[in-house]
Amino acid sequence: MLAVKNISFAYENKKVLKRIKLFADQGENIAIVGESGCGKSTLLKIIYGLLAPENGEIYWNDQRLLGPDYNLVPGESFMKYVAQDFDLMPSITVEENIGKFLSNFYPGKKKKRTRELLQLVEMTAFAKTKARLLSGGQMQRVALAQAIAKEPEIILLDEPFSNIDNFRKNNLRRNLFNYFKQNNITCIVATHDNADSLSFADKTLILKEGKIVDQGSPETLYENPKNYYVASLFGEVNELPLSLFDSNSNGETILVYPHEIGIDKKSRLKATIESSFFKGSSYMMKATLDEVTLYFEHQHKIENGEKVCLSISEDLIEKRS
Ligand SMILES: Nc1ncnc2c1ncn2[C@@H]1O[C@H](COP(=O)(O)OP(=O)(O)OP(=O)(O)O)[C@@H](O)[C@H]1O
């Protein structure tokens, strides 16, 4: 188990992390999400041992991780870290870049493992290509293969798919996160990508200005967001005055995702369409309702200026208010 206990950190006198607590079981996948600059990368660097915390302790099982003030070479043998800037050796091939993390003692075993890793990150076709000729996304895939070459017990990933095109990203993400589960590798991933934090995380931690403001299963955080900040990390969300639905309300607001708003001719909530955005499987409609701007999803495009009656289920209003 990874136990991060009350970590605080400042760059010179700029406080960046405040009393962070994080626990991850063996094989657990934890996503750290939050706005840019909230301290996600800094937290990973501290866990890995690149930065020394001002206060607090980190343990892997019963072993205290002492950090850069005690280790000449950062990191521990059971832990790997893939940063946003991956440093491959430019003048050697992809397979050599991966192979340099494997033992030369059994050449047959090394070859087989390199092949496996190339397949996992879908880079087999580039095995003989020099690293300097790769695109950013291809380099990122090689860096991921390097990190898992020796089967770490825990892996720290900083925006692991940020340079990878959508075409490959979904498959690669499934392959890797399944691989971690199958091999019981603990994974801590700092991410802006909802698919990482919603679809694959066992637990999501929400960071704001260096503090954990909420944590829980992705379903719980998504269904019962504590506030607008939490909900907005998962995508578009409306913060609507409760007075739209309940005349007795006292300035309270309610969070509603666009797909939770429907059209119902019997509803008294009459809105005017302002614009529409094609999203592939649906349209995101921008509308105004009593001078409030809101977004809702609809299967078909509706023309600007048209009036529609919108509805939100009473159960949802009760749950979120
Ligand atoms: N080497 C540094 N020296 C001084 N300040 C730094 C340094 N690195 C990061 N910071 C500051 O610390 C804060 C946290 O940065 P960090 O990179 O951890 O955020 P992040 O949540 O990972 O951001 P992003 O999502 O944009 O990668 C930011 O305000 C950043 O400007």
Coordinates of N, CA, C and O in Angstrom, one line a residue, residues 113-204:
R113 N 10.2 -10.0 -24.2 CA 9.6 -9.0 -23.4 C 9.5 -7.7 -24.2 O 8.5 -7.0 -24.2
T114 N 10.6 -7.4 -25.0 CA 10.6 -6.1 -25.8 C 9.4 -6.2 -26.8 O 8.7 -5.3 -27.0
R115 N 9.2 -7.4 -27.4 CA 8.2 -7.6 -28.4 C 6.8 -7.4 -27.7 O 5.9 -6.7 -28.3
E116 N 6.6 -7.9 -26.5 CA 5.4 -7.8 -25.8 C 5.1 -6.3 -25.5 O 3.9 -5.9 -25.7
L117 N 6.1 -5.6 -25.1 CA 5.9 -4.2 -24.7 C 5.6 -3.4 -26.0 O 4.8 -2.5 -25.9
L118 N 6.3 -3.7 -27.1 CA 6.0 -2.9 -28.3 C 4.5 -3.1 -28.7 O 3.9 -2.2 -29.2
Q119 N 4.1 -4.4 -28.5 CA 2.7 -4.7 -28.9 C 1.7 -3.9 -28.0 O 0.7 -3.3 -28.4
L120 N 2.0 -3.9 -26.7 CA 1.2 -3.3 -25.7 C 1.0 -1.8 -26.0 O -0.1 -1.3 -25.9
V121 N 2.0 -1.1 -26.4 CA 1.9 0.3 -26.7 C 1.7 0.6 -28.3 O 1.8 1.7 -28.7
E122 N 1.5 -0.5 -29.0 CA 1.2 -0.4 -30.4 C 2.4 0.3 -31.2 O 2.1 1.3 -31.9
M123 N 3.6 -0.1 -30.9 CA 4.7 0.5 -31.6 C 5.6 -0.5 -32.3 O 6.7 -0.2 -32.7
T124 N 5.0 -1.7 -32.6 CA 5.8 -2.8 -33.2 C 6.4 -2.3 -34.6 O 7.5 -2.6 -34.9
A125 N 5.6 -1.6 -35.3 CA 6.0 -1.1 -36.7 C 7.2 -0.2 -36.6 O 7.9 0.0 -37.6
F126 N 7.4 0.4 -35.4 CA 8.5 1.4 -35.3 C 9.7 0.8 -34.5 O 10.6 1.6 -34.1
A127 N 9.8 -0.5 -34.3 CA 10.8 -1.1 -33.5 C 12.2 -0.7 -33.9 O 13.1 -0.4 -33.1
K128 N 12.4 -0.6 -35.3 CA 13.8 -0.3 -35.8 C 14.0 1.2 -36.1 O 15.0 1.6 -36.7
T129 N 13.0 2.0 -35.7 CA 13.1 3.4 -36.0 C 13.9 4.1 -34.9 O 13.7 3.9 -33.7
K130 N 14.8 5.1 -35.3 CA 15.5 5.8 -34.3 C 14.6 6.8 -33.6 O 13.7 7.4 -34.2
A131 N 14.8 6.9 -32.3 CA 13.8 7.7 -31.4 C 13.7 9.1 -31.9 O 12.6 9.7 -31.8
R132 N 14.8 9.7 -32.4 CA 14.7 11.1 -32.8 C 13.7 11.3 -34.0 O 13.3 12.5 -34.3
L133 N 13.4 10.2 -34.7 CA 12.5 10.4 -35.8 C 11.0 10.2 -35.4 O 10.1 10.2 -36.3
L134 N 10.7 10.0 -34.2 CA 9.3 9.8 -33.7 C 8.6 11.1 -33.5 O 9.2 12.1 -33.2
S135 N 7.2 11.0 -33.6 CA 6.4 12.1 -33.2 C 6.3 12.2 -31.7 O 6.7 11.2 -31.0
G136 N 5.7 13.2 -31.1 CA 5.6 13.4 -29.7 C 4.8 12.2 -29.1 O 5.1 11.7 -28.1
G137 N 3.7 11.9 -29.8 CA 2.8 10.8 -29.3 C 3.5 9.5 -29.3 O 3.3 8.6 -28.4
Q138 N 4.3 9.2 -30.3 CA 5.0 8.0 -30.4 C 6.1 7.9 -29.3 O 6.3 6.8 -28.7
M139 N 6.7 9.0 -29.1 CA 7.8 9.0 -28.0 C 7.1 8.7 -26.6 O 7.6 8.0 -25.8
Q140 N 5.9 9.3 -26.5 CA 5.2 9.1 -25.2 C 4.9 7.6 -25.0 O 5.0 7.0 -23.9
R141 N 4.5 6.9 -26.1 CA 4.2 5.5 -26.0 C 5.5 4.7 -25.7 O 5.4 3.7 -24.9
V142 N 6.6 5.1 -26.2 CA 7.9 4.4 -25.9 C 8.2 4.6 -24.4 O 8.6 3.7 -23.7
A143 N 8.0 5.8 -23.9 CA 8.3 6.1 -22.5 C 7.4 5.3 -21.6 O 7.9 4.8 -20.6
L144 N 6.2 5.0 -22.0 CA 5.3 4.2 -21.2 C 5.8 2.7 -21.2 O 5.8 2.1 -20.2
A145 N 6.2 2.3 -22.4 CA 6.8 0.9 -22.4 C 8.0 0.8 -21.6 O 8.2 -0.2 -20.9
Q146 N 8.9 1.8 -21.6 CA 10.1 1.8 -20.7 C 9.7 1.7 -19.3 O 10.3 0.9 -18.5
A147 N 8.7 2.4 -18.9 CA 8.3 2.4 -17.5 C 7.8 1.1 -17.0 O 8.0 0.7 -15.8
I148 N 7.1 0.4 -17.8 CA 6.6 -0.9 -17.4 C 7.5 -2.1 -17.7 O 7.2 -3.2 -17.3
A149 N 8.6 -1.8 -18.4 CA 9.5 -2.9 -18.8 C 9.8 -3.9 -17.7 O 9.7 -5.1 -17.8
K150 N 10.2 -3.4 -16.5 CA 10.6 -4.2 -15.4 C 9.5 -4.5 -14.4 O 9.8 -4.8 -13.3
E151 N 8.2 -4.3 -14.8 CA 7.1 -4.5 -14.0 C 7.2 -3.9 -12.6 O 7.4 -4.6 -11.6
P152 N 7.0 -2.6 -12.6 CA 7.1 -1.9 -11.3 C 5.9 -2.3 -10.4 O 4.9 -2.8 -10.9
E153 N 6.0 -2.1 -9.1 CA 4.8 -2.4 -8.2 C 3.9 -1.2 -8.2 O 2.7 -1.3 -8.0
I154 N 4.5 0.0 -8.5 CA 3.7 1.2 -8.6 C 4.2 2.1 -9.7 O 5.4 2.2 -9.9
I155 N 3.2 2.7 -10.4 CA 3.6 3.5 -11.5 C 2.9 4.9 -11.4 O 1.7 4.9 -11.0
L156 N 3.7 6.0 -11.6 CA 3.1 7.3 -11.5 C 3.1 7.9 -12.9 O 4.1 8.0 -13.6
L157 N 1.9 8.3 -13.4 CA 1.8 8.8 -14.8 C 1.3 10.2 -14.8 O 0.3 10.5 -14.2
D158 N 2.1 11.1 -15.5 CA 1.6 12.5 -15.5 C 1.1 12.8 -16.9 O 1.8 12.8 -17.9
E159 N -0.2 12.9 -17.0 CA -0.9 13.1 -18.3 C -0.4 12.2 -19.4 O 0.2 12.5 -20.4
P160 N -0.6 10.8 -19.2 CA 0.1 9.8 -20.0 C -0.3 9.8 -21.4 O 0.4 9.2 -22.2
F161 N -1.5 10.3 -21.8 CA -1.9 10.2 -23.2 C -2.1 11.6 -23.8 O -2.7 11.7 -24.9
S162 N -1.4 12.6 -23.2 CA -1.7 14.0 -23.7 C -1.2 14.2 -25.1 O -1.8 15.0 -25.8
N163 N -0.2 13.5 -25.6 CA 0.2 13.7 -27.0 C -0.3 12.7 -28.0 O 0.1 12.7 -29.1
I164 N -1.2 11.8 -27.5 CA -1.6 10.7 -28.4 C -3.0 11.0 -29.0 O -3.9 11.4 -28.3
D165 N -3.1 10.7 -30.3 CA -4.3 11.0 -31.0 C -5.5 10.1 -30.5 O -5.2 9.0 -30.0
N166 N -6.7 10.7 -30.7 CA -7.9 9.9 -30.3 C -8.0 8.5 -30.8 O -8.4 7.6 -30.2
F167 N -7.5 8.4 -32.1 CA -7.6 7.1 -32.8 C -6.9 6.0 -32.0 O -7.4 4.9 -31.9
R168 N -5.8 6.3 -31.4 CA -5.0 5.3 -30.7 C -5.3 5.4 -29.2 O -5.2 4.4 -28.5
K169 N -5.6 6.6 -28.7 CA -5.7 6.8 -27.3 C -6.6 5.8 -26.5 O -6.2 5.2 -25.6
N170 N -7.8 5.6 -27.1 CA -8.8 4.7 -26.4 C -8.3 3.3 -26.2 O -8.3 2.7 -25.2
N171 N -7.7 2.8 -27.3 CA -7.2 1.4 -27.3 C -6.0 1.3 -26.3 O -5.9 0.4 -25.5
L172 N -5.1 2.3 -26.5 CA -3.9 2.2 -25.6 C -4.2 2.3 -24.2 O -3.7 1.6 -23.3
R173 N -5.2 3.2 -23.9 CA -5.6 3.4 -22.5 C -6.2 2.1 -21.9 O -5.8 1.7 -20.8
R174 N -7.1 1.5 -22.7 CA -7.6 0.2 -22.2 C -6.6 -0.8 -22.0 O -6.5 -1.5 -21.0
N175 N -5.6 -1.0 -23.0 CA -4.6 -2.0 -22.9 C -3.7 -1.7 -21.6 O -3.5 -2.7 -20.9
L176 N -3.3 -0.5 -21.4 CA -2.4 -0.2 -20.3 C -3.1 -0.4 -19.0 O -2.6 -1.1 -18.1
F177 N -4.3 0.2 -18.8 CA -4.9 0.1 -17.5 C -5.3 -1.3 -17.2 O -5.3 -1.7 -16.1
N178 N -5.7 -2.1 -18.2 CA -6.0 -3.5 -18.0 C -4.7 -4.3 -17.6 O -4.7 -5.1 -16.7
Y179 N -3.6 -3.9 -18.2 CA -2.3 -4.5 -17.9 C -2.0 -4.3 -16.4 O -1.5 -5.2 -15.7
F180 N -2.2 -3.0 -16.0 CA -1.9 -2.7 -14.6 C -2.7 -3.6 -13.7 O -2.3 -4.1 -12.7
K181 N -4.0 -3.7 -14.0 CA -4.9 -4.5 -13.1 C -4.5 -5.9 -13.1 O -4.4 -6.5 -12.1
Q182 N -4.2 -6.5 -14.3 CA -3.9 -7.9 -14.4 C -2.6 -8.2 -13.6 O -2.4 -9.3 -13.0
N183 N -1.7 -7.2 -13.6 CA -0.4 -7.4 -12.9 C -0.3 -6.8 -11.6 O 0.7 -6.7 -11.0
N184 N -1.5 -6.4 -11.1 CA -1.6 -5.8 -9.7 C -0.6 -4.6 -9.5 O 0.0 -4.5 -8.4
I185 N -0.5 -3.8 -10.5 CA 0.4 -2.6 -10.4 C -0.5 -1.4 -9.9 O -1.5 -1.1 -10.6
T186 N 0.0 -0.8 -8.9 CA -0.7 0.4 -8.4 C -0.4 1.5 -9.4 O 0.7 1.7 -9.8
C187 N -1.5 2.3 -9.7 CA -1.3 3.4 -10.7 C -1.8 4.7 -10.2 O -3.0 4.7 -9.7
I188 N -1.0 5.7 -10.2 CA -1.5 7.0 -9.8 C -1.3 7.9 -11.0 O -0.2 8.1 -11.5
V189 N -2.4 8.4 -11.5 CA -2.4 9.2 -12.8 C -2.9 10.6 -12.6 O -4.0 10.8 -12.1
A190 N -2.1 11.6 -13.0 CA -2.5 13.0 -12.9 C -3.0 13.2 -14.3 O -2.4 13.0 -15.3
T191 N -4.3 13.7 -14.4 CA -4.9 13.8 -15.7 C -5.9 14.9 -15.8 O -6.5 15.4 -14.8
H192 N -6.1 15.4 -17.1 CA -7.2 16.3 -17.4 C -8.3 15.6 -18.2 O -9.3 16.1 -18.6
D193 N -8.0 14.3 -18.4 CA -8.9 13.5 -19.4 C -9.9 12.7 -18.6 O -9.6 11.9 -17.8
N194 N -11.2 13.0 -18.9 CA -12.3 12.4 -18.2 C -12.2 10.8 -18.3 O -12.7 10.2 -17.4
A195 N -11.8 10.4 -19.4 CA -11.8 8.9 -19.6 C -10.8 8.2 -18.6 O -11.1 7.2 -18.1
D196 N -9.7 8.9 -18.3 CA -8.8 8.4 -17.3 C -9.5 8.4 -15.9 O -9.4 7.4 -15.2
S197 N -10.1 9.6 -15.6 CA -10.6 9.7 -14.2 C -12.0 9.1 -14.0 O -12.3 8.7 -12.9
L198 N -12.8 9.0 -15.1 CA -14.1 8.4 -14.9 C -14.1 6.9 -15.2 O -14.6 6.1 -14.4
S199 N -13.5 6.5 -16.3 CA -13.7 5.1 -16.8 C -12.8 4.1 -16.1 O -13.1 3.0 -16.0
F200 N -11.6 4.5 -15.7 CA -10.6 3.6 -15.3 C -10.2 3.7 -13.8 O -9.6 2.8 -13.3
A201 N -10.5 4.9 -13.2 CA -10.0 5.1 -11.8 C -10.9 4.3 -10.9 O -12.1 4.3 -11.0
D202 N -10.3 3.7 -9.8 CA -11.1 3.2 -8.7 C -11.5 4.3 -7.8 O -12.5 4.3 -7.2
K203 N -10.6 5.3 -7.7 CA -10.8 6.4 -6.8 C -10.3 7.7 -7.5 O -9.2 7.6 -8.2
T204 N -11.0 8.8 -7.4 CA -10.5 10.0 -7.9 C -10.3 11.0 -6.8 O -11.2 11.1 -5.9

